[in-house]
mmCIF file of C-alpha atoms in Angstrom:
data_model
loop_
_atom_site.group_PDB
_atom_site.id
_atom_site.type_symbol
_atom_site.label_atom_id
_atom_site.label_comp_id
_atom_site.label_asym_id
_atom_site.label_seq_id
_atom_site.Cartn_x
_atom_site.Cartn_y
_atom_site.Cartn_z
ATOM 1 C CA MET K 8 -37.673 144.370 90.685
ATOM 2 C CA LYS K 9 -36.823 145.406 87.269
ATOM 3 C CA ILE K 10 -33.058 145.285 86.274
ATOM 4 C CA LEU K 11 -31.522 146.695 83.113
ATOM 5 C CA ILE K 12 -28.592 145.266 81.713
ATOM 6 C CA VAL K 13 -26.548 147.732 79.421
ATOM 7 C CA ARG K 14 -24.017 145.495 77.779
ATOM 8 C CA VAL K 15 -24.146 146.423 73.839
ATOM 9 C CA GLY K 16 -21.538 144.651 72.525
ATOM 10 C CA ALA K 17 -19.790 142.424 70.859
ATOM 11 C CA MET K 18 -19.326 138.515 71.073
ATOM 12 C CA GLY K 19 -17.112 137.755 73.844
ATOM 13 C CA ASP K 20 -18.157 140.379 76.139
ATOM 14 C CA ILE K 21 -21.808 140.053 75.799
ATOM 15 C CA LEU K 22 -20.795 136.323 76.785
ATOM 16 C CA HIS K 23 -18.596 137.326 80.151
ATOM 17 C CA ALA K 24 -21.837 139.179 80.915
ATOM 18 C CA LEU K 25 -24.209 136.398 80.761
ATOM 19 C CA PRO K 26 -23.064 134.181 83.585
ATOM 20 C CA GLY K 27 -23.333 136.822 85.973
ATOM 21 C CA VAL K 28 -26.984 137.644 84.366
ATOM 22 C CA ALA K 29 -28.425 133.729 84.557
ATOM 23 C CA ALA K 30 -27.141 133.459 88.092
ATOM 24 C CA LEU K 31 -29.302 136.346 88.852
ATOM 25 C CA ARG K 32 -32.048 134.938 87.261
ATOM 26 C CA VAL K 33 -31.549 131.926 89.567
ATOM 27 C CA ALA K 34 -31.167 133.073 92.365
ATOM 28 C CA ARG K 35 -34.271 135.658 92.017
ATOM 29 C CA PRO K 36 -36.915 134.152 89.390
ATOM 30 C CA GLU K 37 -39.378 136.425 90.273
ATOM 31 C CA TRP K 38 -37.301 139.693 89.257
ATOM 32 C CA GLU K 39 -37.585 141.160 85.666
ATOM 33 C CA ILE K 40 -34.078 141.608 83.475
ATOM 34 C CA ASP K 41 -33.548 143.302 80.381
ATOM 35 C CA TRP K 42 -31.023 144.280 78.206
ATOM 36 C CA VAL K 43 -29.840 146.523 75.960
ATOM 37 C CA VAL K 44 -27.740 145.566 72.957
ATOM 38 C CA THR K 45 -27.070 146.461 69.571
ATOM 39 C CA PRO K 46 -29.389 144.904 66.540
ATOM 40 C CA HIS K 47 -26.255 142.242 65.256
ATOM 41 C CA TRP K 48 -25.415 140.573 68.541
ATOM 42 C CA SER K 49 -28.931 140.258 69.731
ATOM 43 C CA PRO K 50 -29.500 136.762 68.548
ATOM 44 C CA LEU K 51 -27.009 135.763 71.750
ATOM 45 C CA LEU K 52 -30.049 136.881 74.067
ATOM 46 C CA VAL K 53 -33.494 136.453 72.306
ATOM 47 C CA ASP K 54 -34.880 134.174 69.691
ATOM 48 C CA GLY K 55 -36.553 135.842 66.036
ATOM 49 C CA ALA K 56 -39.763 136.012 68.397
ATOM 50 C CA GLY K 57 -37.945 138.142 71.319
ATOM 51 C CA LYS K 58 -37.757 135.233 73.605
ATOM 52 C CA GLY K 59 -34.809 134.276 75.512
ATOM 53 C CA GLU K 60 -33.888 132.065 77.971
ATOM 54 C CA GLU K 61 -31.880 134.028 80.471
ATOM 55 C CA VAL K 62 -33.529 137.700 80.060
ATOM 56 C CA ARG K 63 -37.466 138.833 79.281
ATOM 57 C CA ARG K 64 -36.705 141.300 76.491
ATOM 58 C CA VAL K 65 -33.758 143.133 74.911
ATOM 59 C CA TYR K 66 -33.699 147.007 73.489
ATOM 60 C CA LEU K 67 -31.709 147.987 70.159
ATOM 61 C CA ALA K 68 -29.305 150.456 70.419
ATOM 62 C CA GLU K 69 -28.224 151.295 66.651
ATOM 63 C CA THR K 70 -24.932 152.092 67.608
ATOM 64 C CA LYS K 71 -23.480 151.684 64.037
ATOM 65 C CA LEU K 72 -26.106 154.367 62.715
ATOM 66 C CA TRP K 73 -25.240 157.002 65.676
ATOM 67 C CA LYS K 74 -21.804 156.503 64.993
ATOM 68 C CA LYS K 75 -22.229 157.255 61.066
ATOM 69 C CA ALA K 76 -24.582 159.753 61.353
ATOM 70 C CA PRO K 77 -24.140 161.182 64.756
ATOM 71 C CA ALA K 78 -27.008 164.340 64.112
ATOM 72 C CA SER K 79 -29.034 162.659 61.752
ATOM 73 C CA PRO K 80 -32.549 162.779 61.942
ATOM 74 C CA ALA K 81 -32.526 159.109 62.028
ATOM 75 C CA THR K 82 -29.952 158.882 64.262
ATOM 76 C CA LEU K 83 -31.890 161.685 66.653
ATOM 77 C CA ARG K 84 -35.032 159.867 66.547
ATOM 78 C CA SER K 85 -33.045 156.437 67.355
ATOM 79 C CA VAL K 86 -32.006 157.604 70.300
ATOM 80 C CA PHE K 87 -35.188 159.303 71.324
ATOM 81 C CA GLU K 88 -37.085 156.370 71.046
ATOM 82 C CA LEU K 89 -34.728 153.554 72.645
ATOM 83 C CA ARG K 90 -34.901 156.756 76.099
ATOM 84 C CA ARG K 91 -38.575 156.893 75.948
ATOM 85 C CA ALA K 92 -38.977 153.079 75.939
ATOM 86 C CA LEU K 93 -36.475 152.614 78.552
ATOM 87 C CA ARG K 94 -38.075 155.109 80.514
ATOM 88 C CA ASN K 95 -41.870 153.736 80.214
ATOM 89 C CA GLU K 96 -40.776 150.256 81.603
ATOM 90 C CA SER K 97 -39.232 152.635 85.344
ATOM 91 C CA TYR K 98 -36.489 150.173 86.301
ATOM 92 C CA ASP K 99 -35.607 149.773 89.424
ATOM 93 C CA LEU K 100 -31.750 149.185 88.890
ATOM 94 C CA ALA K 101 -29.762 149.777 85.623
ATOM 95 C CA VAL K 102 -26.405 147.865 85.078
ATOM 96 C CA ASP K 103 -23.860 148.718 82.716
ATOM 97 C CA MET K 104 -21.421 145.572 82.541
ATOM 98 C CA GLN K 105 -19.138 147.361 79.560
ATOM 99 C CA GLY K 106 -18.081 150.674 81.140
ATOM 100 C CA THR K 107 -17.681 153.060 78.137
ATOM 101 C CA LEU K 108 -19.197 156.599 77.784
ATOM 102 C CA ARG K 109 -21.489 155.169 75.565
ATOM 103 C CA SER K 110 -22.986 152.726 77.501
ATOM 104 C CA ALA K 111 -22.794 154.895 80.397
ATOM 105 C CA VAL K 112 -24.910 157.565 78.445
ATOM 106 C CA ILE K 113 -27.558 154.814 77.438
ATOM 107 C CA GLY K 114 -28.135 153.764 81.317
ATOM 108 C CA ARG K 115 -28.463 157.015 82.469
ATOM 109 C CA MET K 116 -30.771 157.686 79.896
ATOM 110 C CA SER K 117 -33.101 154.812 81.585
ATOM 111 C CA GLY K 118 -34.081 157.080 84.202
ATOM 112 C CA SER K 119 -32.894 154.392 86.646
ATOM 113 C CA GLU K 120 -33.658 155.225 90.380
ATOM 114 C CA LYS K 121 -30.302 153.250 91.222
ATOM 115 C CA PHE K 122 -27.494 153.097 88.108
ATOM 116 C CA ALA K 123 -24.287 151.177 88.947
ATOM 117 C CA GLY K 124 -21.326 150.352 87.188
ATOM 118 C CA TYR K 125 -17.437 149.815 88.152
ATOM 119 C CA SER K 126 -15.537 152.903 89.847
ATOM 120 C CA ASP K 127 -12.598 151.707 87.137
ATOM 121 C CA PRO K 128 -14.452 151.405 83.946
ATOM 122 C CA ARG K 129 -12.690 151.091 80.668
ATOM 123 C CA GLU K 130 -12.929 154.468 79.627
ATOM 124 C CA ALA K 131 -13.146 156.553 83.048
ATOM 125 C CA LEU K 132 -15.689 159.614 82.361
ATOM 126 C CA ALA K 133 -18.152 156.739 82.289
ATOM 127 C CA ALA K 134 -18.153 156.806 85.409
ATOM 128 C CA LYS K 135 -19.526 160.380 86.068
ATOM 129 C CA PHE K 136 -22.864 158.601 85.147
ATOM 130 C CA TYR K 137 -23.143 156.491 87.956
ATOM 131 C CA LYS K 138 -24.899 156.434 90.943
ATOM 132 C CA THR K 139 -23.617 153.957 92.270
ATOM 133 C CA PRO K 140 -19.871 153.194 91.587
ATOM 134 C CA LEU K 141 -18.955 149.566 92.702
ATOM 135 C CA GLU K 142 -15.297 148.400 93.356
ATOM 136 C CA ARG K 143 -14.359 145.863 90.653
ATOM 137 C CA LYS K 144 -13.715 142.013 92.467
ATOM 138 C CA GLY K 145 -12.496 138.975 90.747
ATOM 139 C CA SER K 146 -9.392 138.142 88.478
ATOM 140 C CA HIS K 147 -11.545 137.023 85.586
ATOM 141 C CA VAL K 148 -14.114 139.214 83.825
ATOM 142 C CA ILE K 149 -16.964 136.672 84.208
ATOM 143 C CA GLU K 150 -15.834 136.417 88.057
ATOM 144 C CA GLN K 151 -15.873 140.603 87.633
ATOM 145 C CA GLY K 152 -18.919 141.242 86.135
ATOM 146 C CA ALA K 153 -21.037 138.805 88.734
ATOM 147 C CA ALA K 154 -19.555 140.715 91.059
ATOM 148 C CA LEU K 155 -20.623 143.538 90.691
ATOM 149 C CA LEU K 156 -24.214 142.737 89.240
ATOM 150 C CA GLY K 157 -24.750 140.677 92.607
ATOM 151 C CA GLU K 158 -23.342 144.036 94.353
ATOM 152 C CA ALA K 159 -25.669 146.738 92.420
ATOM 153 C CA CYS K 160 -28.761 143.941 93.215
ATOM 154 C CA GLY K 161 -27.508 143.316 97.465
ATOM 155 C CA ILE K 162 -27.328 139.776 96.662
ATOM 156 C CA SER K 163 -24.195 137.478 96.497
ATOM 157 C CA LEU K 164 -23.839 135.725 92.908
ATOM 158 C CA GLU K 165 -21.323 133.024 91.300
ATOM 159 C CA PRO K 166 -21.576 132.676 87.438
ATOM 160 C CA SER K 167 -23.942 130.035 86.195
ATOM 161 C CA GLY K 168 -24.165 127.951 83.382
ATOM 162 C CA VAL K 169 -26.205 130.228 80.660
ATOM 163 C CA GLU K 170 -28.878 129.133 78.183
ATOM 164 C CA LEU K 171 -28.745 130.241 74.699
ATOM 165 C CA PRO K 172 -31.546 130.965 72.171
ATOM 166 C CA HIS K 173 -32.862 127.930 69.310
ATOM 167 C CA GLU K 174 -34.097 128.469 66.031
ATOM 168 C CA GLU K 175 -35.675 125.637 64.436
ATOM 169 C CA TRP K 176 -34.302 126.908 61.287
ATOM 170 C CA SER K 177 -30.796 126.962 62.069
ATOM 171 C CA ASP K 178 -30.857 123.761 63.451
ATOM 172 C CA HIS K 179 -31.567 122.436 60.342
ATOM 173 C CA TRP K 180 -29.351 124.522 58.439
ATOM 174 C CA ALA K 181 -26.401 123.643 60.574
ATOM 175 C CA ALA K 182 -27.614 119.862 60.296
ATOM 176 C CA GLU K 183 -27.237 119.965 56.524
ATOM 177 C CA VAL K 184 -24.140 121.759 57.071
ATOM 178 C CA VAL K 185 -21.845 119.098 58.798
ATOM 179 C CA GLY K 186 -24.390 116.451 59.071
ATOM 180 C CA ASP K 187 -23.075 113.798 61.419
ATOM 181 C CA ARG K 188 -18.891 113.772 60.258
ATOM 182 C CA ARG K 189 -16.916 115.112 63.331
ATOM 183 C CA THR K 190 -15.995 118.185 62.421
ATOM 184 C CA CYS K 191 -13.363 121.360 63.943
ATOM 185 C CA LEU K 192 -13.867 124.913 63.536
ATOM 186 C CA LEU K 193 -11.004 127.111 62.927
ATOM 187 C CA ALA K 194 -11.965 130.668 64.556
ATOM 188 C CA ALA K 195 -9.232 132.406 62.455
ATOM 189 C CA SER K 196 -10.368 135.880 63.517
ATOM 190 C CA ALA K 197 -10.062 138.024 66.480
ATOM 191 C CA GLY K 198 -10.544 141.699 67.223
ATOM 192 C CA TRP K 199 -7.237 142.657 65.814
ATOM 193 C CA PRO K 200 -4.231 141.252 64.302
ATOM 194 C CA ALA K 201 -2.042 140.933 67.331
ATOM 195 C CA LYS K 202 -4.468 138.006 68.845
ATOM 196 C CA CYS K 203 -4.524 136.303 65.655
ATOM 197 C CA TRP K 204 -2.803 133.444 64.484
ATOM 198 C CA ALA K 205 -0.354 133.086 61.236
ATOM 199 C CA VAL K 206 -3.010 132.225 58.308
ATOM 200 C CA GLU K 207 -0.527 129.392 56.447
ATOM 201 C CA LYS K 208 -0.620 127.462 60.471
ATOM 202 C CA TYR K 209 -3.995 127.703 60.157
ATOM 203 C CA GLY K 210 -3.989 125.889 56.634
ATOM 204 C CA ALA K 211 -1.156 123.455 57.963
ATOM 205 C CA LEU K 212 -3.058 122.644 60.993
ATOM 206 C CA ALA K 213 -6.110 121.841 58.600
ATOM 207 C CA VAL K 214 -4.272 119.797 56.471
ATOM 208 C CA GLU K 215 -3.302 117.641 59.610
ATOM 209 C CA LEU K 216 -7.037 117.697 60.892
ATOM 210 C CA LYS K 217 -8.187 116.252 57.367
ATOM 211 C CA ALA K 218 -5.517 113.733 57.299
ATOM 212 C CA MET K 219 -7.257 112.711 61.009
ATOM 213 C CA GLY K 220 -10.730 112.035 59.293
ATOM 214 C CA MET K 221 -12.077 115.216 60.072
ATOM 215 C CA ASP K 222 -14.036 117.781 58.503
ATOM 216 C CA VAL K 223 -12.406 121.789 58.579
ATOM 217 C CA VAL K 224 -14.427 124.296 58.099
ATOM 218 C CA VAL K 225 -13.757 128.489 58.799
ATOM 219 C CA ASN K 226 -16.705 130.417 59.791
ATOM 220 C CA ALA K 227 -16.834 133.728 57.895
ATOM 221 C CA PRO K 228 -19.523 136.238 58.310
ATOM 222 C CA ARG K 229 -20.151 136.994 55.117
ATOM 223 C CA LYS K 230 -18.744 135.815 50.953
ATOM 224 C CA ASP K 231 -15.619 136.902 50.177
ATOM 225 C CA ASP K 232 -13.958 137.106 53.592
ATOM 226 C CA ALA K 233 -10.520 137.958 52.811
ATOM 227 C CA LEU K 234 -9.135 136.101 56.036
ATOM 228 C CA ALA K 235 -11.610 133.304 55.784
ATOM 229 C CA ASP K 236 -10.483 132.855 52.001
ATOM 230 C CA ALA K 237 -6.912 133.198 53.143
ATOM 231 C CA VAL K 238 -6.975 130.026 55.612
ATOM 232 C CA VAL K 239 -8.896 128.136 53.039
ATOM 233 C CA GLU K 240 -6.195 128.922 50.196
ATOM 234 C CA ALA K 241 -3.103 128.048 53.064
ATOM 235 C CA SER K 242 -4.805 124.550 53.546
ATOM 236 C CA GLY K 243 -5.234 123.642 49.563
ATOM 237 C CA GLY K 244 -8.834 122.920 49.926
ATOM 238 C CA ALA K 245 -8.478 120.790 53.273
ATOM 239 C CA ALA K 246 -10.964 123.641 54.685
ATOM 240 C CA ARG K 247 -13.751 125.785 53.495
ATOM 241 C CA VAL K 248 -15.637 127.969 54.354
ATOM 242 C CA VAL K 249 -19.059 128.500 55.625
ATOM 243 C CA VAL K 250 -20.759 131.773 55.695
ATOM 244 C CA CYS K 251 -23.065 132.242 58.547
ATOM 245 C CA ASN K 252 -24.398 134.546 61.244
ATOM 246 C CA VAL K 253 -24.618 134.930 64.725
ATOM 247 C CA THR K 254 -27.932 132.938 64.748
ATOM 248 C CA GLY K 255 -26.135 130.334 62.562
ATOM 249 C CA LEU K 256 -22.773 130.622 63.979
ATOM 250 C CA ILE K 257 -24.662 129.584 67.556
ATOM 251 C CA ALA K 258 -26.086 126.580 65.921
ATOM 252 C CA LEU K 259 -23.359 125.312 63.670
ATOM 253 C CA MET K 260 -20.937 125.701 67.185
ATOM 254 C CA ARG K 261 -23.967 123.296 68.815
ATOM 255 C CA ARG K 262 -22.800 120.320 66.423
ATOM 256 C CA MET K 263 -19.023 120.817 66.027
ATOM 257 C CA THR K 264 -16.677 118.163 67.539
ATOM 258 C CA VAL K 265 -13.901 120.987 68.219
ATOM 259 C CA LEU K 266 -12.585 124.574 67.955
ATOM 260 C CA VAL K 267 -9.475 125.756 67.383
ATOM 261 C CA GLY K 268 -9.111 129.613 67.366
ATOM 262 C CA GLY K 269 -8.260 132.647 69.769
ATOM 263 C CA ASP K 270 -8.751 135.085 72.190
ATOM 264 C CA SER K 271 -12.141 135.506 69.848
ATOM 265 C CA GLY K 272 -15.957 135.679 70.212
ATOM 266 C CA PRO K 273 -16.388 131.953 68.786
ATOM 267 C CA THR K 274 -14.144 131.033 70.889
ATOM 268 C CA HIS K 275 -15.950 132.480 74.063
ATOM 269 C CA LEU K 276 -18.799 130.866 72.063
ATOM 270 C CA ALA K 277 -17.933 127.311 71.891
ATOM 271 C CA ALA K 278 -16.881 127.661 75.837
ATOM 272 C CA ALA K 279 -20.643 128.939 77.165
ATOM 273 C CA LEU K 280 -22.118 125.866 74.754
ATOM 274 C CA GLY K 281 -19.575 123.532 76.448
ATOM 275 C CA ILE K 282 -17.994 122.389 72.989
ATOM 276 C CA PRO K 283 -13.785 120.783 73.556
ATOM 277 C CA LEU K 284 -11.738 124.246 72.235
ATOM 278 C CA LEU K 285 -7.752 124.957 71.956
ATOM 279 C CA ALA K 286 -7.590 128.667 72.412
ATOM 280 C CA LEU K 287 -4.467 130.126 71.194
ATOM 281 C CA PHE K 288 -3.712 133.158 73.430
ATOM 282 C CA GLY K 289 -1.137 136.236 73.243
ATOM 283 C CA PRO K 290 -1.043 139.788 74.045
ATOM 284 C CA THR K 291 -4.404 139.195 76.296
ATOM 285 C CA ASP K 292 -4.489 137.672 79.647
ATOM 286 C CA PRO K 293 -5.908 134.118 80.107
ATOM 287 C CA GLU K 294 -6.541 134.054 83.515
ATOM 288 C CA ARG K 295 -8.259 137.365 82.824
ATOM 289 C CA ASN K 296 -9.822 136.647 79.658
ATOM 290 C CA GLY K 297 -9.607 133.016 78.948
ATOM 291 C CA PRO K 298 -12.772 130.692 77.904
ATOM 292 C CA ARG K 299 -14.560 129.274 80.558
ATOM 293 C CA GLY K 300 -17.500 126.994 80.373
ATOM 294 C CA PRO K 301 -18.753 123.489 80.959
ATOM 295 C CA GLY K 302 -16.385 121.243 78.055
ATOM 296 C CA ALA K 303 -12.955 120.637 77.672
ATOM 297 C CA LYS K 304 -10.075 123.393 77.137
ATOM 298 C CA VAL K 305 -6.871 123.812 76.380
ATOM 299 C CA VAL K 306 -5.213 127.186 76.446
ATOM 300 C CA LEU K 307 -1.354 127.314 74.831
ATOM 301 C CA ARG K 308 0.255 130.804 75.309
ATOM 302 C CA ASP K 309 3.616 130.916 75.032
ATOM 303 C CA ALA K 310 6.112 132.738 77.747
ATOM 304 C CA ALA K 311 7.204 135.192 74.697
ATOM 305 C CA SER K 312 3.872 136.636 74.972
ATOM 306 C CA VAL K 313 3.461 140.069 76.872
ATOM 307 C CA THR K 314 0.263 140.914 78.366
ATOM 308 C CA SER K 315 -0.451 144.462 77.132
ATOM 309 C CA TYR K 316 -3.819 144.476 75.631
ATOM 310 C CA LYS K 317 -2.565 147.058 72.292
ATOM 311 C CA ARG K 318 -4.571 146.439 69.135
ATOM 312 C CA ALA K 319 -1.173 145.722 67.470
ATOM 313 C CA SER K 320 -1.405 145.158 63.569
ATOM 314 C CA THR K 321 1.313 142.901 63.796
ATOM 315 C CA GLU K 322 1.545 139.308 64.883
ATOM 316 C CA ASP K 323 2.198 138.715 68.427
ATOM 317 C CA ALA K 324 6.058 136.973 69.061
ATOM 318 C CA GLY K 325 4.765 134.413 71.676
ATOM 319 C CA LEU K 326 1.726 133.076 69.125
ATOM 320 C CA ALA K 327 4.029 132.986 66.578
ATOM 321 C CA LYS K 328 6.422 130.489 68.194
ATOM 322 C CA ILE K 329 3.370 128.168 68.933
ATOM 323 C CA SER K 330 3.709 125.433 66.657
ATOM 324 C CA VAL K 331 1.549 123.598 64.341
ATOM 325 C CA GLU K 332 2.903 120.520 66.247
ATOM 326 C CA ALA K 333 1.741 121.557 69.449
ATOM 327 C CA VAL K 334 -1.953 122.767 68.015
ATOM 328 C CA VAL K 335 -2.358 119.128 67.069
ATOM 329 C CA GLU K 336 -1.252 117.432 69.491
ATOM 330 C CA ALA K 337 -3.704 118.874 71.924
ATOM 331 C CA VAL K 338 -6.587 118.553 69.886
ATOM 332 C CA ARG K 339 -5.783 115.038 70.051
ATOM 333 C CA GLY K 340 -5.818 114.955 73.727
ATOM 334 C CA LEU K 341 -9.739 116.760 73.410
ATOM 335 C CA ILE K 342 -11.239 114.888 70.554
#
């Protein structure tokens, strides 16, 4: 069997899809499993040489280009090249683990004999592209993904632990950045502001952690990242910014003593790698989206938080009630 997974982004969503794929790889090691992903997130699946632990190969969907210039020659060339590459493989099954119109179109482009997706996808129009719409099963998104993939393949799958790629250069870089110090990573950013704990509180937390003898770092995807710089400023220099790409973040995370963050990609990365973590939740439900993985975990969510998944631009009322003292106590318990 040749299987194509469509899950183009983002970090947390890819990490949520991986346990089902890992379970399939164990259950059917002779099957070929490939994945369509955006270039930015491909380091979660394969190394610089294109070798992956859980998948055979990846195909790159240049979605930023498509969105920026949908009718440009470059976009049309990119789309047709992806379509040709997928069709050349003659997949037996494609599974849309994203549930958007874009991912459904990509899956249909593959020309697979069988194309499965949720009967209630994130974007309703996506369901019209599926040849095999399947009922969503399970409470957590990881369970849902494994159930979808398993039913599409005709076998029972339970989510499995995942292996992420290693890059020698990034391992050496992370060792130089962190050394052997006990280190806490503050993942202060999230998909939208309502999921973010206050910058001032992250700063105060950094001061407390520094007093406990810990090195405190804030990850940033680029130099002069406003949010990361604001946390460092609020900490009075107790924290420091570490700029890294996805490959660097994976290596950096492997050396962390503990992570504190919201419902965000780095938090779910820590969970996948078995790093002890404290997750601060607000408008999203930890029963559905909470961190899952082999390490120690604590999730704090105040009763004032209402599950809405609304991309609000203001701080969630429940998150605002979580105190620095409560977070410090939880971190002490983890380390």
